[in-house]
mmCIF file of C-alpha atoms in Angstrom:
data_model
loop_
_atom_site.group_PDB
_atom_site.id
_atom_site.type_symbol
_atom_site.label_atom_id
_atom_site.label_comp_id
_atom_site.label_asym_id
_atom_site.label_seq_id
_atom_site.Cartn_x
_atom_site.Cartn_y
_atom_site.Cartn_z
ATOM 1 C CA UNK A 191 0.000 0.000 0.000
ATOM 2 C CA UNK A 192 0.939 3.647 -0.466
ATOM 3 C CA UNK A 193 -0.929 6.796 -0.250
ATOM 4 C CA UNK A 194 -0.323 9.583 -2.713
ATOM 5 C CA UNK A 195 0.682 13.223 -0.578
ATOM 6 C CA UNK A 196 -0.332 14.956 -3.878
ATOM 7 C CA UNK A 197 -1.344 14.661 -7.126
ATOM 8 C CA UNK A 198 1.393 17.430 -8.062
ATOM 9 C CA UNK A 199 5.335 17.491 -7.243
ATOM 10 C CA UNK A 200 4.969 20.383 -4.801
ATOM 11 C CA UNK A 201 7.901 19.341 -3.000
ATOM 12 C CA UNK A 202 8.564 18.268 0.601
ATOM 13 C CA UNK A 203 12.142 18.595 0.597
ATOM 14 C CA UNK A 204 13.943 17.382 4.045
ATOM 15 C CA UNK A 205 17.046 15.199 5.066
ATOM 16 C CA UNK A 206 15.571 11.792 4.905
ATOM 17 C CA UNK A 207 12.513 12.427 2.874
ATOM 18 C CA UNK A 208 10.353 9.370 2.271
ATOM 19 C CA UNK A 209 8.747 10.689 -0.429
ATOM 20 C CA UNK A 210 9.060 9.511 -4.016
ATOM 21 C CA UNK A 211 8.390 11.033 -7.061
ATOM 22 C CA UNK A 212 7.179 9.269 -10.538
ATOM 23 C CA UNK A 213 6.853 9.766 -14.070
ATOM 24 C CA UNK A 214 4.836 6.957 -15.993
ATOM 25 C CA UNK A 215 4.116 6.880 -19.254
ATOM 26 C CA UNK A 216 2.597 3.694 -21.335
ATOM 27 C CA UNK A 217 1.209 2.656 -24.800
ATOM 28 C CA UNK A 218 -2.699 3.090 -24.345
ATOM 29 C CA UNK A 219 -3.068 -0.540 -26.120
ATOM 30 C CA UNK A 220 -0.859 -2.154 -24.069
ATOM 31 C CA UNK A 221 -2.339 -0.895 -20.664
ATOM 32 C CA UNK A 222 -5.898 -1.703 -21.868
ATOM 33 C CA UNK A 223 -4.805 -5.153 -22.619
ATOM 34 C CA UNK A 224 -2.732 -5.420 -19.413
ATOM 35 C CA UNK A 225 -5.633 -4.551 -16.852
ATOM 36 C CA UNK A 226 -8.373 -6.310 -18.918
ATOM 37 C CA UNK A 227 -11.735 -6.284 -16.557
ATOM 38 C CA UNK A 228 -9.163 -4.424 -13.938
ATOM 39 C CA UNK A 229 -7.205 -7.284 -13.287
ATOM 40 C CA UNK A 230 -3.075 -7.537 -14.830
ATOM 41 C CA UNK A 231 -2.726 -9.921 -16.852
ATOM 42 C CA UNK A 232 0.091 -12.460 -16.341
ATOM 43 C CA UNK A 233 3.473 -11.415 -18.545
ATOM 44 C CA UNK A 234 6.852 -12.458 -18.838
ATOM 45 C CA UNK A 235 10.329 -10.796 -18.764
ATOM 46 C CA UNK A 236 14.109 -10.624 -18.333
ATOM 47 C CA UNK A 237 16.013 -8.177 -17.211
ATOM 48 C CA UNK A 238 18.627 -5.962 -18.581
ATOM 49 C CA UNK A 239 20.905 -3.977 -17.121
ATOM 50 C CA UNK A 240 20.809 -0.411 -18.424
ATOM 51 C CA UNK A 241 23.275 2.461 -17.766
ATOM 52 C CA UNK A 242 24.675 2.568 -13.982
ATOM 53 C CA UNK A 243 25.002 6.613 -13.053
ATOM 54 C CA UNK A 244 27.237 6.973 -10.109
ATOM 55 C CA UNK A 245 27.402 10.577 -9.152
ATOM 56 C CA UNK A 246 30.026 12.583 -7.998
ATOM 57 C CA UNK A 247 29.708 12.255 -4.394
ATOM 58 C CA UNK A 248 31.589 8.532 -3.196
ATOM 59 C CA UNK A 249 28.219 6.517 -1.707
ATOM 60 C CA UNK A 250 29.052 3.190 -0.519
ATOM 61 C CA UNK A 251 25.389 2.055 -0.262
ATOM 62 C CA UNK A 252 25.367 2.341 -4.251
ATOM 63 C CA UNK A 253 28.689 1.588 -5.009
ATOM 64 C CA UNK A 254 28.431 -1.467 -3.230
ATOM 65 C CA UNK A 255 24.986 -2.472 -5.196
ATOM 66 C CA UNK A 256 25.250 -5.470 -7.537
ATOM 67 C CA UNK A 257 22.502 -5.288 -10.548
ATOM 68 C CA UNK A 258 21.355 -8.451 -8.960
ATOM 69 C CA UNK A 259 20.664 -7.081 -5.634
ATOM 70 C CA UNK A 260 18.837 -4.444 -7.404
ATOM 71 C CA UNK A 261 16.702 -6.588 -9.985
ATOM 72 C CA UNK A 262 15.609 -9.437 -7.236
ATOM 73 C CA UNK A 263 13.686 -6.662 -5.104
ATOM 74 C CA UNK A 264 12.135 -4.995 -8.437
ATOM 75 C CA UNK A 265 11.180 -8.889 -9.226
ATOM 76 C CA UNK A 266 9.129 -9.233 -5.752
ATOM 77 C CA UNK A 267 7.290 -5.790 -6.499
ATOM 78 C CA UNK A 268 6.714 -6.722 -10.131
ATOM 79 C CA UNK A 269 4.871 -9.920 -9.439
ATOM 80 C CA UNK A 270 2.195 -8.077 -7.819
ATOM 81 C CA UNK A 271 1.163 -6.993 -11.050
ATOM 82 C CA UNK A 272 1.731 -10.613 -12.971
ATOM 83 C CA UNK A 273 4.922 -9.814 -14.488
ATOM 84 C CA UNK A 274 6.955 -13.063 -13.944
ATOM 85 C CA UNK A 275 10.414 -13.757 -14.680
ATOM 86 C CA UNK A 276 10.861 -15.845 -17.965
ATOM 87 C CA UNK A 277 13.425 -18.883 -18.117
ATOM 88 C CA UNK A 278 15.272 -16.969 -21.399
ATOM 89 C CA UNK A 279 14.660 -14.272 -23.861
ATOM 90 C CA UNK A 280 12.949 -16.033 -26.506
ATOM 91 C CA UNK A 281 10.014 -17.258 -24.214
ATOM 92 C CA UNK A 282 10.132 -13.695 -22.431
ATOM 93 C CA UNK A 283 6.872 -10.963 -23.433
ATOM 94 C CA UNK A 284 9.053 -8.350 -22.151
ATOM 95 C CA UNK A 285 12.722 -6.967 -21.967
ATOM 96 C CA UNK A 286 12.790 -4.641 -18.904
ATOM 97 C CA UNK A 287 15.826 -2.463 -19.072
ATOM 98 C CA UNK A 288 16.984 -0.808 -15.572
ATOM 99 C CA UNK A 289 18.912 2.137 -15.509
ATOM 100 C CA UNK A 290 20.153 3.389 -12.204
ATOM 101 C CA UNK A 291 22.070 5.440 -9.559
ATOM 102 C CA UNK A 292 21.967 9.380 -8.805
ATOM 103 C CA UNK A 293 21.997 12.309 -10.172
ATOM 104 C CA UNK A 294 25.328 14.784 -10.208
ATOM 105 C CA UNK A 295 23.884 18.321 -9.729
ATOM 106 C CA UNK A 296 26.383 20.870 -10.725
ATOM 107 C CA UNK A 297 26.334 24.375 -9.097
ATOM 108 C CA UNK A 298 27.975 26.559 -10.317
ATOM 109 C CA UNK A 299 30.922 29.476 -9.340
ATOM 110 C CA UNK A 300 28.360 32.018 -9.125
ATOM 111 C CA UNK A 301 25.762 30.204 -7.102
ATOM 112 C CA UNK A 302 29.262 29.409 -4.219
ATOM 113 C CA UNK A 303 29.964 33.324 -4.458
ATOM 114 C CA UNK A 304 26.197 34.426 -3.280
ATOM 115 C CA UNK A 305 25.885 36.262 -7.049
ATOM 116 C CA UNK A 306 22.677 36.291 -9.004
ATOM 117 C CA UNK A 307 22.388 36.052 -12.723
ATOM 118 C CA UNK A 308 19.267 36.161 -14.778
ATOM 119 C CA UNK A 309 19.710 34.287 -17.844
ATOM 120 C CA UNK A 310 18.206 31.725 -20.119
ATOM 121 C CA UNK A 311 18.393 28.219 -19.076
ATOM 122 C CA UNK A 312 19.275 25.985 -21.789
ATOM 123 C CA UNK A 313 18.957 23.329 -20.182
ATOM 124 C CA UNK A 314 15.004 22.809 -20.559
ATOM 125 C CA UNK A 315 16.264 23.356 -24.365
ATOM 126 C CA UNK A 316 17.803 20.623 -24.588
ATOM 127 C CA UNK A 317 15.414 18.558 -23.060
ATOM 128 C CA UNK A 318 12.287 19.763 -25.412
ATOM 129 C CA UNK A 319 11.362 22.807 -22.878
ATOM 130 C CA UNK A 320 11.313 26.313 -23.881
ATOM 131 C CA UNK A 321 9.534 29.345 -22.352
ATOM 132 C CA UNK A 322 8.994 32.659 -24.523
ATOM 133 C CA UNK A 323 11.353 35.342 -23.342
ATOM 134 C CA UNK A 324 10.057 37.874 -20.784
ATOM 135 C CA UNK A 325 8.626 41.275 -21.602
ATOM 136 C CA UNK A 326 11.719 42.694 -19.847
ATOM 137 C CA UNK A 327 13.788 40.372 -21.807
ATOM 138 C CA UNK A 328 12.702 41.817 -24.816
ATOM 139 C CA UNK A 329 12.859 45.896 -23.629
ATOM 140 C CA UNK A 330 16.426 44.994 -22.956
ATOM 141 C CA UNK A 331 17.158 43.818 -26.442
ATOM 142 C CA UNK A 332 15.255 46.714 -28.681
ATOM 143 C CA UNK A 333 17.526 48.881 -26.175
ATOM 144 C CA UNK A 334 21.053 47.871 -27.663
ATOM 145 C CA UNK A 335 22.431 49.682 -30.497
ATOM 146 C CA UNK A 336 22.455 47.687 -33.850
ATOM 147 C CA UNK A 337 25.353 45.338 -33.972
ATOM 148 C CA UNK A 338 26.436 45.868 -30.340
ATOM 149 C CA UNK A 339 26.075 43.552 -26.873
ATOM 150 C CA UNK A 340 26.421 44.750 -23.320
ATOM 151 C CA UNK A 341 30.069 45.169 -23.217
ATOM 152 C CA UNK A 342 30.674 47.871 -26.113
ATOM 153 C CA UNK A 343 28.302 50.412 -24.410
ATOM 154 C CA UNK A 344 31.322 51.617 -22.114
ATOM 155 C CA UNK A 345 34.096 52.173 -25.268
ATOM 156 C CA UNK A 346 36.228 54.717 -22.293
ATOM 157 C CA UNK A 347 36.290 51.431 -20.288
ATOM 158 C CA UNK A 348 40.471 51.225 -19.840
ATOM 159 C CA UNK A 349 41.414 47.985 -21.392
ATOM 160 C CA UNK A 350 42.195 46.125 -18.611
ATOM 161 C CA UNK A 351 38.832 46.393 -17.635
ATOM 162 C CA UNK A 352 37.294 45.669 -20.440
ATOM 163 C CA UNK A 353 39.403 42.284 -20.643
ATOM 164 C CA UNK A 354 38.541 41.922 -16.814
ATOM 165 C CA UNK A 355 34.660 41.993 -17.817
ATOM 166 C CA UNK A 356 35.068 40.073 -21.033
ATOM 167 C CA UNK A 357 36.815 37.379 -19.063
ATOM 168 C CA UNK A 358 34.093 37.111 -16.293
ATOM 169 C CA UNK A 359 31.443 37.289 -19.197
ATOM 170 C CA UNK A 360 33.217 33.962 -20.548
ATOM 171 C CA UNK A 361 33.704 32.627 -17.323
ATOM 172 C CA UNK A 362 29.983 32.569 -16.589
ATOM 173 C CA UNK A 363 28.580 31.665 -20.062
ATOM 174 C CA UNK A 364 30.999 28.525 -19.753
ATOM 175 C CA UNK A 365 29.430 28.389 -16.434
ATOM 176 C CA UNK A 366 26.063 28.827 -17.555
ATOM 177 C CA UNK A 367 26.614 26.046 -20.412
ATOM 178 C CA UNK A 368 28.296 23.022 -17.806
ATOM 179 C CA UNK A 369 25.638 24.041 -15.378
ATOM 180 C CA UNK A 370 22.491 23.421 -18.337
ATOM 181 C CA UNK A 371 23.897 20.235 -19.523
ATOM 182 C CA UNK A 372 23.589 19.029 -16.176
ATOM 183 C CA UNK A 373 20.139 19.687 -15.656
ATOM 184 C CA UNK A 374 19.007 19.003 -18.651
ATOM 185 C CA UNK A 375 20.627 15.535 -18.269
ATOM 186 C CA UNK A 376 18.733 15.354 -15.424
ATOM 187 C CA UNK A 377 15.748 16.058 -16.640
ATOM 188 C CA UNK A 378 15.580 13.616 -19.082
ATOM 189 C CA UNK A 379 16.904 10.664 -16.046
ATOM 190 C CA UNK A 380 13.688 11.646 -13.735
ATOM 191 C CA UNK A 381 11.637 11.429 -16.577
ATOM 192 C CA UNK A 382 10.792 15.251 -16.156
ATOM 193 C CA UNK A 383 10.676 16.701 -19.756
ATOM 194 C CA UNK A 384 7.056 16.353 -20.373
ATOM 195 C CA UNK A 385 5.671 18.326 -17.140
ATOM 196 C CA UNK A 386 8.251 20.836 -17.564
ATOM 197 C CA UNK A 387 7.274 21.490 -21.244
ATOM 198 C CA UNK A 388 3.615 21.289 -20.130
ATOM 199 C CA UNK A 389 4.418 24.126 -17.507
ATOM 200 C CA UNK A 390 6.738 26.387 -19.661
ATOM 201 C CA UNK A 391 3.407 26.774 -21.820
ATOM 202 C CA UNK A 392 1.934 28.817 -18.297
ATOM 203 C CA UNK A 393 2.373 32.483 -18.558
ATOM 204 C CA UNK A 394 3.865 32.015 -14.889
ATOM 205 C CA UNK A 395 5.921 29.700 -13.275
ATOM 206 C CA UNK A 396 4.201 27.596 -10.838
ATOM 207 C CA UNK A 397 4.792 26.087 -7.389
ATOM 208 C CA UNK A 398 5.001 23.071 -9.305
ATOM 209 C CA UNK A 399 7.622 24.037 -11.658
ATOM 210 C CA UNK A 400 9.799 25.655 -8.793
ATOM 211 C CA UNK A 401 10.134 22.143 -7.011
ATOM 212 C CA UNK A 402 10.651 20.156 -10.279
ATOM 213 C CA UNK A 403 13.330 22.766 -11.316
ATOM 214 C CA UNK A 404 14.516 22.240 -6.964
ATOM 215 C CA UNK A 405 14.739 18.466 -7.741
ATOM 216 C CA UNK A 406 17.680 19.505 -10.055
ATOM 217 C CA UNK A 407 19.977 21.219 -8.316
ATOM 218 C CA UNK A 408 19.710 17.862 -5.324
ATOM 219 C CA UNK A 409 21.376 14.850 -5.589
ATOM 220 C CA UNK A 410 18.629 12.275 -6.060
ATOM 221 C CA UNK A 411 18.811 8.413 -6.335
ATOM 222 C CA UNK A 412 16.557 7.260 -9.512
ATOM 223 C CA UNK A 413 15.436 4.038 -11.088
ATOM 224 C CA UNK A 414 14.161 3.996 -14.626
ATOM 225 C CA UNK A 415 12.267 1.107 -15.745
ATOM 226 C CA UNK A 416 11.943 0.897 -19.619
ATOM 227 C CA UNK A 417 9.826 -2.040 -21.168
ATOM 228 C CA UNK A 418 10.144 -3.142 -24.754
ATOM 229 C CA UNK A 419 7.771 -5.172 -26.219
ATOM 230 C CA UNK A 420 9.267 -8.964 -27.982
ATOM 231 C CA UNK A 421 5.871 -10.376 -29.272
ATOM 232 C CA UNK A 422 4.602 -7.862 -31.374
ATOM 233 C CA UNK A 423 7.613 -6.384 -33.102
ATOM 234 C CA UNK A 424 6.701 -4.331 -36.228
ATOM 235 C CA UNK A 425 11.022 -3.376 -36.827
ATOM 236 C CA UNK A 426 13.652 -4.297 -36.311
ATOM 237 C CA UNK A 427 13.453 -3.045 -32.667
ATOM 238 C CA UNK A 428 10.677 -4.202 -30.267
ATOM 239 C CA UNK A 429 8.081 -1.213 -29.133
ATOM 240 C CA UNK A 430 8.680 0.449 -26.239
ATOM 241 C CA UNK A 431 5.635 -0.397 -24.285
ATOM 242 C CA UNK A 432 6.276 1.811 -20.605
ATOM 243 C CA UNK A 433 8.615 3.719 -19.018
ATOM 244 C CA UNK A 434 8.936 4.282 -14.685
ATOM 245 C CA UNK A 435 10.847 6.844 -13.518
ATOM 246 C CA UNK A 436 11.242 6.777 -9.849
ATOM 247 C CA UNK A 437 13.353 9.302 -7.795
ATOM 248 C CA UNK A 438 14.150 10.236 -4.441
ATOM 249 C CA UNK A 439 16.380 12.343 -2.075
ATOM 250 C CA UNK A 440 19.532 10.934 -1.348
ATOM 251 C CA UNK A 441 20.309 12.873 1.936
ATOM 252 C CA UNK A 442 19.756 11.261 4.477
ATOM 253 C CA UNK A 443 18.767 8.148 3.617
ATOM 254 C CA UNK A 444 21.069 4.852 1.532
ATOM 255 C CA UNK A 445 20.716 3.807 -1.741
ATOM 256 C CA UNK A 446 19.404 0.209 -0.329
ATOM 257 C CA UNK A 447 16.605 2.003 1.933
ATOM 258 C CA UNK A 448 15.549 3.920 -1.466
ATOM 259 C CA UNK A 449 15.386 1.122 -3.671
ATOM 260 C CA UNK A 450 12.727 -0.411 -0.806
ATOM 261 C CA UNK A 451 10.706 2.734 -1.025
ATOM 262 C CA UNK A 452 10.777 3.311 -4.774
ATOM 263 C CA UNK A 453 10.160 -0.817 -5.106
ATOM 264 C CA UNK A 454 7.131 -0.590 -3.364
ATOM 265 C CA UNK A 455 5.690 2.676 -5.359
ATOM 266 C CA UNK A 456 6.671 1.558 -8.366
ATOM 267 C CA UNK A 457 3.756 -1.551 -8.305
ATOM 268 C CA UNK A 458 1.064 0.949 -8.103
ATOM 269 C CA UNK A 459 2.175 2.594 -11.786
ATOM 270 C CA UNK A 460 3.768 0.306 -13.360
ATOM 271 C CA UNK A 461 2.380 -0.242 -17.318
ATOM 272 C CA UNK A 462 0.227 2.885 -16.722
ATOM 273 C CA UNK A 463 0.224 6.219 -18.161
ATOM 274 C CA UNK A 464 0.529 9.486 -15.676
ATOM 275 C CA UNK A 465 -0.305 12.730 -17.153
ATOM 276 C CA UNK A 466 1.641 14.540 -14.293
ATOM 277 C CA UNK A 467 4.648 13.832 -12.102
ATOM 278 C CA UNK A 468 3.447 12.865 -8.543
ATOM 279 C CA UNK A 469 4.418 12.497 -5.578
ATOM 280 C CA UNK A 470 3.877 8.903 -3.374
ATOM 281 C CA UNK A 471 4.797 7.840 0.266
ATOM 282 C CA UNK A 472 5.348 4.389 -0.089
ATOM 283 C CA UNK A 473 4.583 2.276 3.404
ATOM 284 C CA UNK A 474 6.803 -0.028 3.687
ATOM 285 C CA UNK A 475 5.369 -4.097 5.119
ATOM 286 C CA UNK A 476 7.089 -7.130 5.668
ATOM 287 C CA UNK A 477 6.638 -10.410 4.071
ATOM 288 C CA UNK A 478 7.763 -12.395 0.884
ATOM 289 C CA UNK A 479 6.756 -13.359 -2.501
ATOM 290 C CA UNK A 480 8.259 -16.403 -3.551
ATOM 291 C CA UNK A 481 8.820 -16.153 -7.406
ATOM 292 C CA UNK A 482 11.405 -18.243 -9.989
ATOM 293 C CA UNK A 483 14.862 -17.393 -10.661
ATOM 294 C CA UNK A 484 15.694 -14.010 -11.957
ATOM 295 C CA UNK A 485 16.954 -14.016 -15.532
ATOM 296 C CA UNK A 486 19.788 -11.127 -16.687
ATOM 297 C CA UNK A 487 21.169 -10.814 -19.684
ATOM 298 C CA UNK A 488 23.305 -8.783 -21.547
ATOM 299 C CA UNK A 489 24.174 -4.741 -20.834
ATOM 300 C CA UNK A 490 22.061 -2.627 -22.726
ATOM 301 C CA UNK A 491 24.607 -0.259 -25.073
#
């Protein structure tokens, strides 16, 4: 069981937050045939191991995490739903890649020195999210002088200085540009893209967005859980059929207490689509599920 604290990402930041936010997506045709009459219906799988994101702070608890560790729990949460390990791939309905670890939020020189700069973030660029520059944005632009930037309105500036502010300009743009490919690589590993791009279409940013955009600059332990399809291939790759994206703090709590909380979320939305991300408190219970032996193959490349 777990109850939902909202149907938005509001954010309840705090060391050793329980919660757990999701993105879900799925095929509608493959959801309606899952949960025929409401009930799952049984499917089989193997596992692959997906890409293995480490961070940049050391973390034993993760370090220390085979794929097997990982996978056997995910089995045990899985079979509440009727997915079932299969004895190899060719008997197998699904391939369930895993992808896991945390994510490596970069801040940058600025943000240590206490200063404030307004700027574009590229970042939900490169991740399919763009908001229309602000009305102040704009007055600022029509203000400049054809053919000039901010730096050749002061031509009496002694040289020095002006190499002194063309340095610093450099400095932060490079800044700026480490600082975006983080988040947007972020982004895309909580499985945020869609919300934000559904947000950047508000006039105004919401409470929402602010704790989505939060989420980035925190180190936060994630499991992605991508599903291809093997009977019904129409390519030469199978469909994919659903993606999980489960994420949590990592402060405070290890990477093997996580996996228990994000396990036991993930049940509830697994195969099913989610319009929004959402927040869940998972309540953790005690018992087992006896299933067969786990099958891994491969790395996925």
């Amino acid at each position: 069981m777990f109850s939902a604290c909202a149907l938005l990402h509001t954010g309840c930041a705090g060391l050793g937050d329980p919660a757990v936010i999701v993105s879900s997506s799925a095929v509608a045709d493959y959801t309606a045939r899952k949960f025929q009459d409401g009930r799952p219906v049984r499917e089989t799988y193997v596992f692959m191991p997906g890409r293995y994101y480490p961070g940049a702070t050391v973390d034993r608890s993760l370090e220390r995490m085979s794929f097997r560790q990982l996978a056997e729990p995910l089995a045990q949460e899985l079979a509440r739903k009727q997915y079932f390990p299969a004895p190899d791939l060719k008997s197998a309905d699904l391939l369930i890649v895993v992808h896991w670890g945390v994510t490596d939020p970069r801040i940058s020189s600025s943000e240590m020195r206490g200063q404030v700069t307004y700027h574009f973030d590229a970042s939900m660029s490169d991740a399919g999210v763009d908001r229309p520059p602000s009305e102040t944005d704009a007055m600022f632009a029509s203000n400049l002088p054809e053919g000039h930037d901010a730096l050749t309105l002061y031509p009496d500036l002694p040289n020095d200085a002006v190499r002194a502010m063309e340095f610093e300009e450099t400095e932060r743009l490079t800044d700026q540009l480490g600082g975006d490919m983080a988040n947007a690589n972020a982004i895309l590993l909580l499985g945020y893209s869609r919300q934000l791009r559904q947000l950047s279409e508000l006039p105004f940013i919401t409470t929402a967005e602010l704790a989505l955009r939060s989420d980035l600059k925190n180190e936060r332990y994630f499991i992605v859980l991508r599903a291809y399809d093997l009977r019904h291939r129409t390519g030469r790759r199978p469909r994919v059929l659903w993606t999980l994206h489960l994420n949590m703090r990592s402060a405070g709590v290890n990477f093997r207490e996580a996996m228990a909380s994000m396990g036991d979320v993930a049940v509830h939305y697994v195969g099913r689509n989610v319009d929004q991300v959402e927040t869940a408190l998972p309540k953790l219970k005690q018992g087992t599920v006896t299933i067969g032996e786990v099958k891994i193959i491969g790395e996925a490349k």
